[in-house]
Structure formats: C-alpha cells, structure tokens
Coordinates of C-alpha atoms and ligand atoms in Angstrom, one line a residue:
M1 CA 10.5 16.1 -12.9
F2 CA 7.2 14.8 -11.7
Y3 CA 7.5 11.0 -11.5
P4 CA 10.3 10.8 -8.9
Q5 CA 8.2 12.9 -6.6
I6 CA 5.4 10.4 -6.8
D7 CA 7.8 7.5 -6.0
Q8 CA 9.2 9.3 -3.0
D9 CA 5.8 10.3 -1.6
D10 CA 4.8 7.1 0.1
S11 CA 2.2 8.6 2.5
L12 CA -1.4 8.6 1.4
I13 CA -2.5 11.3 3.7
L14 CA -3.3 13.7 0.9
H15 CA -5.0 10.9 -1.0
T16 CA -8.3 12.5 0.1
D17 CA -10.9 14.7 -1.5
L18 CA -10.4 18.4 -0.8
Y19 CA -13.8 18.7 0.7
E20 CA -12.7 16.4 3.6
I21 CA -10.0 18.9 4.5
N22 CA -12.3 21.8 4.0
M23 CA -14.7 20.2 6.5
M24 CA -11.8 19.6 8.9
Y25 CA -11.1 23.3 8.7
T26 CA -14.6 24.2 9.6
Y27 CA -14.7 21.7 12.5
F28 CA -11.4 23.0 13.7
K29 CA -12.4 26.7 13.6
K30 CA -15.8 26.0 15.2
G31 CA -14.2 24.0 18.0
V32 CA -15.8 20.6 17.2
S33 CA -12.9 18.8 15.5
E34 CA -12.3 16.5 18.6
R35 CA -15.9 15.6 19.1
N36 CA -16.5 11.9 19.1
S37 CA -18.1 10.6 15.9
V38 CA -19.1 7.3 14.3
F39 CA -19.0 6.7 10.6
E40 CA -19.9 3.4 8.9
V41 CA -19.0 1.9 5.5
F42 CA -21.6 -0.1 3.6
F43 CA -22.7 -0.7 0.1
R44 CA -26.3 -0.8 -1.2
K45 CA -26.1 -3.6 -3.7
E46 CA -23.8 -6.6 -4.2
P47 CA -21.8 -6.3 -7.4
F48 CA -22.3 -8.3 -10.6
G49 CA -25.8 -9.3 -9.5
N50 CA -24.0 -11.6 -7.1
G51 CA -25.7 -12.9 -3.9
Y52 CA -22.7 -11.8 -1.6
A53 CA -19.5 -9.9 -1.6
V54 CA -16.1 -11.0 -0.4
N55 CA -14.6 -8.4 1.9
A56 CA -11.1 -7.3 1.0
G57 CA -8.9 -4.2 1.5
L58 CA -8.4 -4.2 5.3
S59 CA -4.7 -4.9 5.1
H60 CA -4.1 -1.9 2.9
V61 CA -6.3 0.3 5.1
I62 CA -4.1 -0.8 8.1
Q63 CA -1.0 0.1 6.2
Y64 CA -2.5 3.5 5.3
L65 CA -3.6 4.4 8.8
N66 CA -0.3 3.2 10.3
N67 CA 1.5 5.7 8.2
L68 CA -0.9 8.7 8.6
H69 CA 1.0 11.9 9.2
F70 CA 1.4 15.1 7.4
K71 CA 4.9 15.8 6.1
E72 CA 6.3 19.4 5.9
S73 CA 5.9 19.3 2.1
D74 CA 2.2 18.3 2.5
L75 CA 1.6 21.2 4.9
E76 CA 3.4 23.7 2.6
Y77 CA 1.3 22.5 -0.3
L78 CA -1.9 22.9 1.7
K79 CA -0.9 26.3 2.9
E80 CA 0.1 27.6 -0.4
T81 CA -2.6 26.1 -2.5
C82 CA -5.6 26.3 -0.2
G83 CA -4.6 29.3 2.0
Y84 CA -5.2 27.6 5.3
D85 CA -4.0 29.6 8.3
D86 CA -1.0 28.7 10.5
E87 CA -3.1 27.7 13.4
F88 CA -4.8 25.0 11.3
I89 CA -1.5 23.9 9.7
D90 CA -0.1 23.5 13.2
Y91 CA -3.1 21.4 14.1
L92 CA -2.5 19.2 11.1
R93 CA 1.3 19.0 11.9
N94 CA 0.5 17.6 15.4
L95 CA -2.3 15.3 14.2
K96 CA -1.9 11.8 15.7
L97 CA -4.3 9.0 14.8
K98 CA -6.8 8.5 17.6
L99 CA -9.5 6.6 15.7
T100 CA -11.0 3.3 16.8
I101 CA -11.7 1.2 13.8
R102 CA -13.8 -1.9 13.7
S103 CA -14.1 -4.0 10.6
A104 CA -15.2 -7.2 9.0
R105 CA -12.2 -9.4 8.4
E106 CA -10.8 -9.9 4.9
G107 CA -12.4 -12.9 3.4
E108 CA -15.6 -12.4 5.3
L109 CA -18.8 -12.6 3.2
V110 CA -20.5 -9.3 3.4
F111 CA -23.9 -8.1 2.2
A112 CA -25.7 -5.0 1.1
N113 CA -26.9 -2.5 3.8
E114 CA -24.8 -3.7 6.7
P115 CA -21.7 -1.9 8.1
I116 CA -18.5 -3.6 7.0
M117 CA -16.2 -1.0 8.7
Q118 CA -16.9 1.4 11.5
I119 CA -14.7 4.5 12.2
E120 CA -15.1 6.1 15.6
G121 CA -13.2 9.0 17.1
P122 CA -12.4 12.7 16.6
L123 CA -14.7 14.1 13.9
A124 CA -12.0 15.8 11.9
Q125 CA -9.8 12.6 11.7
A126 CA -12.8 10.4 10.8
Q127 CA -13.6 12.8 8.0
L128 CA -10.1 12.9 6.6
V129 CA -9.8 9.2 6.0
E130 CA -13.1 8.7 4.2
T131 CA -11.8 8.9 0.7
A132 CA -8.8 6.5 1.0
I133 CA -10.8 4.0 2.9
L134 CA -13.6 3.9 0.3
N135 CA -11.1 3.9 -2.5
I136 CA -9.3 0.8 -1.1
I137 CA -12.3 -1.2 0.1
N138 CA -14.5 -0.5 -2.9
F139 CA -11.8 -1.7 -5.3
Q140 CA -10.5 -4.7 -3.4
T141 CA -13.9 -6.0 -2.4
L142 CA -15.1 -5.7 -6.0
I143 CA -12.2 -7.8 -7.3
A144 CA -12.4 -10.4 -4.6
T145 CA -16.1 -10.8 -5.4
K146 CA -15.4 -11.1 -9.1
A147 CA -12.7 -13.7 -8.3
A148 CA -15.2 -15.7 -6.1
R149 CA -17.7 -15.8 -9.0
I150 CA -15.0 -17.1 -11.3
K151 CA -13.9 -19.6 -8.7
V152 CA -17.4 -20.9 -8.5
A153 CA -17.4 -21.4 -12.3
V154 CA -14.1 -23.3 -12.5
G155 CA -14.8 -25.6 -9.5
N156 CA -11.6 -27.5 -8.6
D157 CA -9.7 -26.5 -11.8
G158 CA -6.6 -24.4 -11.5
L159 CA -7.0 -20.6 -11.6
M160 CA -4.3 -18.2 -12.6
E161 CA -4.4 -14.4 -12.4
F162 CA -3.0 -12.8 -15.6
G163 CA -4.3 -9.3 -15.3
S164 CA -1.4 -7.0 -14.7
R165 CA -1.0 -5.8 -18.3
R166 CA -4.7 -4.7 -18.5
A167 CA -5.2 -3.4 -14.9
Q168 CA -5.9 0.3 -14.2
E169 CA -2.2 1.0 -13.5
T170 CA 0.3 -0.7 -11.1
D171 CA -1.4 -0.4 -7.7
A172 CA -4.6 -1.9 -9.1
A173 CA -2.6 -4.8 -10.5
I174 CA -0.9 -5.8 -7.3
W175 CA -3.8 -5.1 -4.8
G176 CA -6.2 -6.6 -7.3
T177 CA -4.1 -9.7 -7.5
R178 CA -4.1 -10.0 -3.7
A179 CA -7.9 -9.6 -3.7
A180 CA -8.2 -12.2 -6.4
Y181 CA -6.1 -14.6 -4.4
I182 CA -8.5 -14.1 -1.4
G183 CA -11.5 -14.7 -3.7
G184 CA -10.2 -18.0 -4.9
F185 CA -7.4 -17.7 -7.4
D186 CA -4.4 -20.1 -6.9
A187 CA -1.5 -18.1 -8.4
T188 CA -0.5 -14.9 -10.2
S189 CA 1.7 -14.0 -13.0
N190 CA 2.7 -10.8 -11.3
V191 CA 6.1 -11.3 -9.7
R192 CA 6.0 -8.2 -7.5
A193 CA 2.6 -9.3 -6.0
G194 CA 4.2 -12.7 -5.4
K195 CA 7.1 -11.1 -3.5
L196 CA 5.0 -8.5 -1.6
F197 CA 2.2 -10.8 -0.5
N198 CA 3.7 -14.3 -0.7
I199 CA 1.2 -15.4 -3.4
P200 CA 2.4 -18.4 -5.6
V201 CA 3.7 -17.1 -8.9
A202 CA 3.3 -19.1 -12.1
G203 CA 3.5 -18.6 -15.8
T204 CA 3.9 -20.1 -19.3
H205 CA 5.4 -18.1 -22.2
A206 CA 4.1 -15.7 -24.8
H207 CA 3.8 -15.9 -28.6
S208 CA 6.9 -13.7 -28.8
L209 CA 9.1 -16.6 -27.8
V210 CA 7.9 -18.6 -30.8
E211 CA 8.2 -15.6 -33.1
A212 CA 11.7 -14.9 -31.8
F213 CA 12.9 -18.4 -32.7
N214 CA 10.9 -18.3 -35.9
N215 CA 9.4 -21.8 -35.4
E216 CA 7.7 -23.8 -32.6
Y217 CA 10.2 -26.6 -32.4
D218 CA 13.2 -24.4 -31.8
A219 CA 11.3 -22.2 -29.4
F220 CA 9.9 -25.1 -27.3
K221 CA 13.2 -26.9 -27.3
A222 CA 15.1 -23.7 -26.2
Y223 CA 12.5 -23.2 -23.4
A224 CA 12.7 -26.8 -22.3
E225 CA 16.5 -26.7 -22.2
T226 CA 16.4 -23.7 -19.9
H227 CA 13.4 -24.6 -17.7
K228 CA 12.3 -27.6 -15.7
N229 CA 8.6 -27.0 -15.6
C230 CA 7.2 -26.4 -19.1
V231 CA 3.8 -25.3 -20.4
F232 CA 4.1 -24.6 -24.2
L233 CA 1.9 -22.1 -25.9
V234 CA 0.6 -24.0 -28.9
D235 CA -1.6 -21.6 -30.9
T236 CA 0.9 -19.3 -32.6
Y237 CA 0.4 -20.9 -36.1
D238 CA -1.9 -23.9 -36.0
T239 CA -2.7 -25.5 -32.7
L240 CA -3.8 -29.0 -33.9
R241 CA -1.4 -29.5 -36.9
S242 CA 1.7 -27.9 -35.5
G243 CA 1.5 -26.5 -31.9
V244 CA 0.5 -29.6 -30.0
P245 CA 2.4 -32.2 -32.2
T246 CA 5.6 -30.0 -31.7
A247 CA 5.0 -29.8 -27.9
I248 CA 4.7 -33.6 -27.8
K249 CA 7.8 -34.1 -29.9
V250 CA 9.9 -31.8 -27.6
A251 CA 8.4 -33.4 -24.4
K252 CA 9.4 -36.9 -25.7
E253 CA 12.9 -35.8 -26.7
M254 CA 13.5 -34.2 -23.3
G255 CA 11.9 -37.0 -21.3
D256 CA 12.7 -36.8 -17.6
K257 CA 14.9 -33.7 -18.1
I258 CA 11.8 -31.6 -18.0
N259 CA 8.5 -31.7 -16.2
F260 CA 6.1 -31.4 -19.1
Q261 CA 3.1 -29.8 -17.5
G262 CA 1.0 -29.2 -20.5
V263 CA 0.0 -26.7 -23.2
R264 CA -1.8 -23.4 -23.3
I265 CA -4.3 -22.3 -25.9
D266 CA -5.1 -18.6 -26.3
S267 CA -7.4 -18.4 -29.4
G268 CA -10.0 -20.2 -31.5
D269 CA -12.9 -22.3 -30.4
M270 CA -11.8 -23.4 -27.0
A271 CA -14.4 -26.2 -26.6
Y272 CA -13.6 -27.8 -30.0
I273 CA -9.9 -27.3 -29.8
S274 CA -9.4 -28.4 -26.2
K275 CA -11.2 -31.7 -26.9
K276 CA -9.0 -32.4 -29.8
V277 CA -5.9 -31.4 -27.9
R278 CA -6.8 -33.7 -25.0
K279 CA -7.0 -36.6 -27.4
Q280 CA -3.7 -35.8 -29.0
L281 CA -2.0 -35.6 -25.6
D282 CA -3.6 -38.8 -24.3
D283 CA -2.8 -40.7 -27.5
A284 CA 0.8 -39.6 -27.2
G285 CA 1.1 -41.0 -23.7
F286 CA 0.7 -37.7 -21.7
P287 CA -2.7 -38.2 -19.9
D288 CA -1.4 -36.1 -17.0
A289 CA -0.4 -33.1 -19.2
K290 CA -2.9 -30.3 -18.5
I291 CA -4.6 -27.9 -20.9
Y292 CA -4.4 -24.3 -20.0
A293 CA -6.7 -21.7 -21.6
S294 CA -6.7 -18.0 -21.7
N295 CA -8.3 -15.3 -23.9
D296 CA -10.8 -12.8 -22.5
L297 CA -12.3 -15.4 -20.2
D298 CA -14.8 -14.7 -17.4
E299 CA -17.2 -16.7 -15.4
K300 CA -19.9 -16.7 -18.1
T301 CA -17.6 -17.9 -20.9
I302 CA -16.2 -20.5 -18.5
Q303 CA -19.6 -21.8 -17.6
N304 CA -20.5 -22.0 -21.3
L305 CA -17.3 -23.8 -22.2
K306 CA -17.9 -26.3 -19.4
M307 CA -21.4 -26.8 -20.8
Q308 CA -19.9 -27.6 -24.2
G309 CA -17.6 -30.2 -22.6
A310 CA -14.4 -28.3 -23.0
K311 CA -11.4 -30.2 -21.7
I312 CA -9.7 -27.3 -19.9
D313 CA -7.8 -27.9 -16.6
V314 CA -6.3 -24.5 -15.8
W315 CA -7.8 -21.2 -16.5
G316 CA -5.8 -18.0 -17.0
I317 CA -7.8 -14.8 -16.4
G318 CA -6.7 -11.3 -16.9
T319 CA -8.7 -8.3 -18.3
K320 CA -12.2 -9.3 -17.2
L321 CA -11.2 -10.0 -13.6
I322 CA -8.8 -7.2 -12.9
T323 CA -10.8 -4.4 -14.5
A324 CA -14.1 -5.8 -13.1
F325 CA -15.2 -5.6 -16.7
D326 CA -19.0 -5.9 -16.2
Q327 CA -19.2 -3.6 -13.2
P328 CA -16.3 -1.2 -12.8
A329 CA -17.1 0.1 -9.3
L330 CA -18.6 -1.0 -6.0
G331 CA -20.7 1.8 -4.6
G332 CA -19.6 1.6 -1.0
V333 CA -20.4 4.7 1.0
Y334 CA -19.2 6.3 4.3
K335 CA -22.0 7.7 6.4
L336 CA -22.1 9.5 9.7
V337 CA -24.3 7.6 12.1
A338 CA -23.6 9.2 15.5
I339 CA -22.0 12.4 16.8
E340 CA -21.2 13.8 20.3
D341 CA -23.3 16.9 21.1
K342 CA -22.1 19.9 23.1
D343 CA -23.0 18.3 26.3
G344 CA -20.9 15.2 25.6
N345 CA -23.8 12.9 24.8
M346 CA -23.8 10.8 21.6
R347 CA -26.6 11.7 19.2
D348 CA -27.6 9.3 16.4
T349 CA -27.7 10.9 12.9
L350 CA -29.7 10.1 9.8
K351 CA -29.8 10.9 6.1
I352 CA -33.4 10.9 4.8
S353 CA -34.2 10.0 1.2
S354 CA -37.4 9.6 -0.8
N355 CA -36.1 6.2 -1.7
A356 CA -36.8 4.0 1.3
E357 CA -33.7 1.8 0.7
K358 CA -31.5 4.9 0.8
V359 CA -32.6 6.1 4.2
S360 CA -29.5 5.4 6.3
T361 CA -29.8 3.5 9.6
P362 CA -28.8 5.7 12.5
G363 CA -26.6 4.7 15.4
K364 CA -23.4 2.8 16.1
K365 CA -24.0 -0.8 15.2
Q366 CA -22.7 -4.4 15.3
V367 CA -23.5 -7.1 12.7
W368 CA -24.2 -10.6 13.8
R369 CA -24.0 -13.6 11.5
I370 CA -26.8 -16.0 12.6
Q371 CA -26.2 -19.6 11.9
A372 CA -28.6 -22.5 12.5
N373 CA -26.8 -25.1 14.7
S374 CA -28.7 -28.0 13.0
E375 CA -27.6 -27.3 9.4
K376 CA -24.6 -25.1 10.0
K377 CA -26.0 -22.7 7.4
N378 CA -26.6 -19.0 7.8
E379 CA -30.1 -17.8 8.7
G380 CA -29.1 -14.3 7.8
D381 CA -27.4 -11.3 9.4
W382 CA -28.8 -9.4 12.2
V383 CA -27.8 -5.7 12.5
S384 CA -28.1 -4.5 16.1
R385 CA -27.3 -1.5 18.2
Y386 CA -23.7 -1.9 19.3
D387 CA -24.6 -2.8 22.9
E388 CA -27.0 -5.6 22.0
D389 CA -25.8 -9.2 22.1
P390 CA -28.0 -12.0 20.6
R391 CA -25.8 -14.6 22.2
K392 CA -27.8 -13.8 25.4
F393 CA -31.2 -14.6 23.9
D394 CA -32.9 -18.0 23.5
A395 CA -34.8 -16.9 20.4
L396 CA -34.2 -14.2 17.8
F397 CA -36.9 -12.3 16.0
M398 CA -35.6 -11.5 12.5
F399 CA -37.6 -9.3 10.1
H400 CA -37.1 -7.6 6.8
P401 CA -36.1 -3.9 7.3
Q402 CA -38.6 -2.6 4.7
Y403 CA -41.2 -5.4 4.5
T404 CA -41.5 -6.2 8.2
Y405 CA -44.2 -8.8 7.6
I406 CA -41.4 -11.0 6.2
N407 CA -40.1 -12.3 9.5
K408 CA -39.1 -15.4 11.4
V409 CA -38.2 -16.5 14.9
V410 CA -34.8 -18.4 15.0
T411 CA -33.9 -20.7 17.9
D412 CA -30.9 -22.9 18.4
Y413 CA -28.5 -20.6 16.6
T414 CA -24.9 -19.4 16.9
A415 CA -24.3 -15.6 16.6
R416 CA -20.9 -14.4 15.5
P417 CA -20.0 -10.7 15.5
L418 CA -18.6 -9.4 12.2
L419 CA -17.0 -6.1 13.2
H420 CA -13.7 -6.6 15.1
E421 CA -11.6 -4.0 16.7
I422 CA -8.6 -3.2 14.4
F423 CA -7.4 0.1 15.9
H424 CA -8.1 1.2 19.4
E425 CA -7.7 5.0 19.8
G426 CA -5.1 5.0 17.1
K427 CA -3.2 1.9 18.2
L428 CA -3.2 -1.2 16.1
V429 CA -4.7 -4.0 18.2
Y430 CA -5.5 -6.5 15.4
Q431 CA -3.1 -9.4 14.5
E432 CA -3.5 -9.8 10.8
P433 CA -3.9 -13.5 9.7
T434 CA -1.6 -14.7 6.9
L435 CA -3.0 -14.2 3.4
K436 CA -3.3 -18.0 3.0
E437 CA -5.4 -18.1 6.2
T438 CA -7.6 -15.3 4.8
K439 CA -8.1 -17.2 1.6
E440 CA -9.1 -20.3 3.5
F441 CA -11.4 -18.2 5.7
A442 CA -13.2 -16.9 2.6
A443 CA -13.6 -20.5 1.2
N444 CA -14.9 -21.8 4.6
N445 CA -17.4 -18.9 4.8
L446 CA -18.9 -19.9 1.5
D447 CA -19.7 -23.3 3.0
G448 CA -22.1 -21.5 5.4
L449 CA -24.2 -20.1 2.6
W450 CA -27.1 -22.0 1.1
D451 CA -26.7 -22.6 -2.7
E452 CA -29.6 -20.3 -3.3
Y453 CA -27.4 -17.3 -2.4
K454 CA -24.3 -18.6 -4.2
R455 CA -25.7 -19.1 -7.7
S456 CA -24.2 -16.5 -10.1
L457 CA -27.5 -15.8 -11.8
N458 CA -30.5 -14.2 -10.0
P459 CA -29.5 -15.4 -6.5
Q460 CA -31.9 -15.1 -3.6
D461 CA -31.6 -11.9 -1.5
Y462 CA -29.7 -12.8 1.7
P463 CA -31.6 -11.5 4.8
V464 CA -29.9 -8.5 6.4
D465 CA -32.3 -7.7 9.2
L466 CA -32.5 -5.0 11.9
S467 CA -32.9 -5.6 15.6
Q468 CA -36.2 -4.2 17.0
K469 CA -34.3 -1.6 18.9
L470 CA -32.4 -0.4 15.9
Y471 CA -35.6 -0.3 13.8
D472 CA -37.6 1.6 16.5
N473 CA -34.7 4.0 16.9
K474 CA -34.7 4.6 13.1
V475 CA -38.5 5.2 12.9
N476 CA -38.4 7.5 15.9
L477 CA -35.6 9.6 14.4
I478 CA -37.3 9.9 11.0
N479 CA -40.5 11.0 12.7
N480 CA -38.6 13.5 14.9
I481 CA -36.8 15.0 12.0
R482 CA -39.9 15.3 9.9
S483 CA -41.9 17.0 12.7
R484 CA -39.0 19.4 13.3
I485 CA -38.9 20.3 9.7
V486 CA -42.7 20.9 9.6
K487 CA -42.4 23.1 12.7
R488 CA -39.2 25.0 12.1
G489 CA -38.6 24.6 8.4
Y490 CA -35.0 23.3 8.8
Ligands
LIG501 N1 -16.5 -22.6 -27.7 C1 -16.6 -21.3 -27.2 N2 -17.7 -20.9 -26.7 C2 -17.9 -19.7 -26.2 N3 -16.9 -18.8 -26.2 C3 -15.7 -19.1 -26.7 C4 -15.5 -20.4 -27.2 N4 -14.2 -20.4 -27.7 C5 -13.7 -19.2 -27.4 N5 -14.6 -18.4 -26.8 C6 -14.4 -17.0 -26.4 O1 -14.8 -16.2 -27.5 C7 -14.0 -15.1 -27.6 C8 -13.3 -15.1 -29.0 O2 -12.4 -14.1 -29.1 P1 -11.9 -13.6 -30.5 O3 -13.0 -13.2 -31.4 O4 -10.8 -12.6 -30.2 O5 -11.3 -14.9 -31.2 P2 -9.8 -15.4 -31.1 O6 -10.0 -16.8 -31.5 O7 -9.2 -15.1 -29.8 O8 -9.1 -14.7 -32.2 P3 -7.6 -14.1 -32.3 O9 -6.8 -15.1 -33.0 O10 -7.7 -12.8 -32.9 O11 -7.1 -14.0 -30.8 C9 -13.0 -15.1 -26.5 O12 -13.5 -14.4 -25.4 C10 -13.0 -16.6 -26.1 O13 -12.6 -16.8 -24.7
LIG502 O1 -7.1 -12.4 -22.1 P1 -6.9 -12.0 -20.7 O2 -8.0 -12.6 -19.8 O3 -6.8 -10.5 -20.5 O4 -5.6 -12.7 -20.2 C1 -4.3 -12.2 -20.5 C2 -3.9 -12.3 -21.9 O5 -2.6 -11.7 -22.0 C3 -1.9 -12.4 -23.0 O6 -2.2 -12.0 -24.3 P2 -1.4 -10.9 -25.0 O7 -2.1 -10.7 -26.4 O8 -1.3 -9.6 -24.2 O9 0.0 -11.4 -25.2 P3 0.6 -12.7 -25.9 O10 -0.6 -13.4 -26.5 O11 1.5 -12.2 -26.9 O12 1.2 -13.5 -24.8 C4 -2.4 -13.8 -22.7 O13 -2.2 -14.6 -23.9 C5 -3.9 -13.7 -22.5 O14 -4.7 -13.8 -23.6
LIG503 O1 2.1 -16.9 -18.0 C1 1.2 -16.7 -18.9 O2 0.9 -17.5 -19.7 C2 0.6 -15.3 -19.0 C3 1.0 -14.3 -18.2 C4 0.4 -13.0 -18.4 C5 -0.5 -12.8 -19.3 N1 -0.9 -13.8 -20.1 C6 -0.3 -15.0 -20.0

C-alpha cells in the first residue's frame, strides 16, 4: 500500500532533488561540507507582468526547517537506492540544522533581482534545503501576488477563495489559500485551511442542492430552515424568472428567522444579469442583500465587469487564482554568493552569463527599502553589502545596476532592512506574526508604493539599485574571472 506511507511520512527532508544529496556527498568526501556558505533566493521578473510581488511561504519554510532530520527509513532508502557508504549515512543521521536564515517577512512587497531569503551556514546543509525552499516560496509568492492583483481589481468588495477543487492537489489548495489571504482575500471555502490557519471560512451552496430537491423553492426553503445565514444560488434554471423571485419569496416567508445575505450567480452575462438582479432585490425591499458572482473570474474579467457597471458585491474566485492560470510558476532561483576558502576567509562567488541581467551579484547582502520622509512613498530598494548601513548616511546615491546613468541622490529618507534573522545557527529566533497581522502588513506595504508601480497593466519598473561597493565588487570579480580564464583557460 502506497498512500498510507505518504500520510505517515511527515518530514520533508527527502523533498529535495537528488543532485543536492549527490553534491552533499562530494562535499563530505572532500572535507568541505562544513565550510561556511551563503546562498540567496531571488527571482528575475515579477509574475503576471505585475509591478511587485507579495512575499509568502516563510511560515511553511520555518515548519520545514524545524522538522529537518533523517529518519532511519530515509537513510535505509538512500543507502539502498543510491549506494552511499556508511560513513556518509552516519553523517546524515547526525545532521543537526546549523543554518542561519534571513528572510523578507511574509506580506513584504518584493521585487526582481533582490534577495528575498538568505541561507548561511555549512555548505552541505545549505545545499540540501534548496529544493524545498524554492518549491515553497515560488508557489506561495506566486499565489499571494495573483491574489493582490485580484484585490486591486475588486477594491472594497468582498473576496472569497473557492479554489480547492481546481488546485494542483491538496497541499497547493491549503497553502495557496493561506497565500491568497495574505494577498487580500477575505475568506476561504476550504474548511481545513480555516482550521489550520484561522482564516475565516464562508460559503453558499451548489447547484446539487437545487437538483436534489428538484425545484428552487423546496431547496431554498430547506436550506433556510437549516441555516441562519443564507446566500441562495439562483442560476440553476433561470436566474431572472425563477431563481431570484424564488429567493425573494423564501426570504420574505422566513423573515427574521434567517439572515438573508443575498444571491449568487454562476453563469450567463454577469453584467447584464447582475444589474437586473439588483433591481429585483431592491424592488422587493432587500437593498442590503448582496450579489455574489463566480465563474472562471480573474482580475481582467472583474475589471471589465466593473467597466460595464456590473452590480456585484462579493467575488468568488477559484481556478484562475489557485492555479496561477496565466503564469503557472515564479522563476525564483537559489544562488551561491559566498563561500569560505581553505584559509577560513569568505570568498564572493559569481555566475557569469552572456545576458547582463542574468549575471548574479556576488557577496552576502542586505536589502534596504528607501522611503522619502516627505511623501511616505518608496524611492526604491537599495541592495548593499551586508555590513553597509544607509541609516548612517545623510544622502544616498541610487543608480540603475545596468544603466548606471539612470541615477538620483536621495536625502531625507528612511531606510528599512528587509532581511530579518529567522534562524540563528539552527535555532528559531523569529516570532511569527499572526496571519491577520501579516495580511494587514501586506496591505499597508502597498500604501508605500506609488500608483505607477501598482497598476496591473504595464507598470513602471520599480528601482532595485546596487550600492557602489556592491557594484564595484561585482565588476572587479567579473574582470578577475575573465582574466583568469584568458590566462589559464578555466
Ligand atoms: N458581461 C461579461 N463580460 C465579460 N465577461 C463575462 C461577462 N459575463 C460573464 N463573463 C465571463 O465569461 C465567461 C463565460 O463563461 P461560459 O462560456 O462558460 O458561460 P457560462 O454562462 O458560464 O455558461 P455555463 O452555463 O456553461 O456555465 C466566464 O469566465 C465569465 O466569468
Ligand atoms: O469558477 P471558479 O473561479 O473556478 O470558482 C469555483 C467554481 O466552482 C463551482 O463550480 P462547479 O461547477 O465546480 O460546481 P457547482 O456549480 O455545481 O457548484 C462554483 O460554482 C464556481 O463556479
Ligand atoms: O461556497 C461556494 O459558493 C463555493 C465554494 C466552492 C466552490 N464554489 C462555490
């Protein structure tokens, strides 16, 4: 039996690509597995053509790292399948997390080409955790960003997450729901996500209820007699001729015995129908009853429906949110930026590419959010060497990392570091905020962005600039590597 084994295997330690363990083996055999290393996570382009991304996934990463140990069955499997020797298997058995992890908080707005997480510590350990960290951050940041785009489209309307039936399996449904909540959704239909994460749960009913009772009156009445809060799904047969009039009839009959919250429409021309439904509800004396809409909605359809004057108060979004329909993956990467050499000194590392934007930036870094004190809006992010602190300067020179002639001097600013220590040498030192606080944090962060970066279509590029020291170090390292290759050929 295969499934029960999956259920019992709650550790994600083998949730890694084989090549990570193969590299660990080489590091171990060559005596460099404990050398200090620094890896950083970043992505090269904001998803969906958006001007920013909403960072999410840290909570799951913490859970993963807190539970990181090889079980005997894992070791047996590695020994039998990959043929690792006893010495290495023993090393894995005794492996204790010693990594120091720094990360942007969940709900932080993050941008292309800046580190959003930094993993420092023994080379072999930092290598092992690459796959799971990328898996978690890439998915959750993607969904939180999609959710934020949808939130911008709906404004102050209600926003419900309906995606579980269409998500890429169960984990994606619940972690995706959590990310959607951070990005701006108000509630979820997934009861387990509600229980696990304390997200408000909400729901209406399906067409099957109407079909089961064979007519709308009996179905709505039965539902009303068994529930206080009622939203009736009115499009099973004929929304305007039968669904809404029947919902109104039942609401009137039940009076104060129920809280008639409104009706849901799930098909047809939502602009035309919602306007007619609004009139029917108002004329019947239910001006506060809300119109819920669902059916393959996303931010583009919502914007268009609003343009058409649709009278929709609450939006239920499933498939296109939870599957990140128009961009199924965020391309976050995990790159080595510094490594201890045999003399115990840290050496910055670099990956060169013929594409200028793909040349990594060497060295352990910090990211600073620079906000103008006058307007309380961000001037951009300033990526520095880890030991630089722009809070000590009176003026900050900010320049584009490729087109250095695009530059400015900023004075009277506040600089806030984005990377916070989460684990210190394997020990969790970060007190996680509540999910509600994280959601509020995300919403407040958006207030710091000029509208030019927030629009969903063709937003301006947000400045992610390098400090002079970081830039000079990068240029020097590129030149050194190039001249070494010319001289030595490798
Ligand atoms: N007025 C409108 N303007 C733009 N898009 C709309 C409008 N009304 C509905 N839509 C969207 O158009 C798509 C229509 O989907 P579809 O062709 O499946 O029609 P349907 O009415 O849902 O039919 P079915 O009864 O099979 O569910 C959905 O994504 C829906 O959200
Ligand atoms: O359209 P989405 O954004 O994915 O939102 C979720 C969908 O799931 C339900 O439809 P489904 O046909 O599965 O069931 P039902 O209509 O029978 O309730 C619901 O009515 C939504 O249309
Ligand atoms: O509660 C609802 O209306 C609902 C829940 C899941 C999917 N579609 C609709």
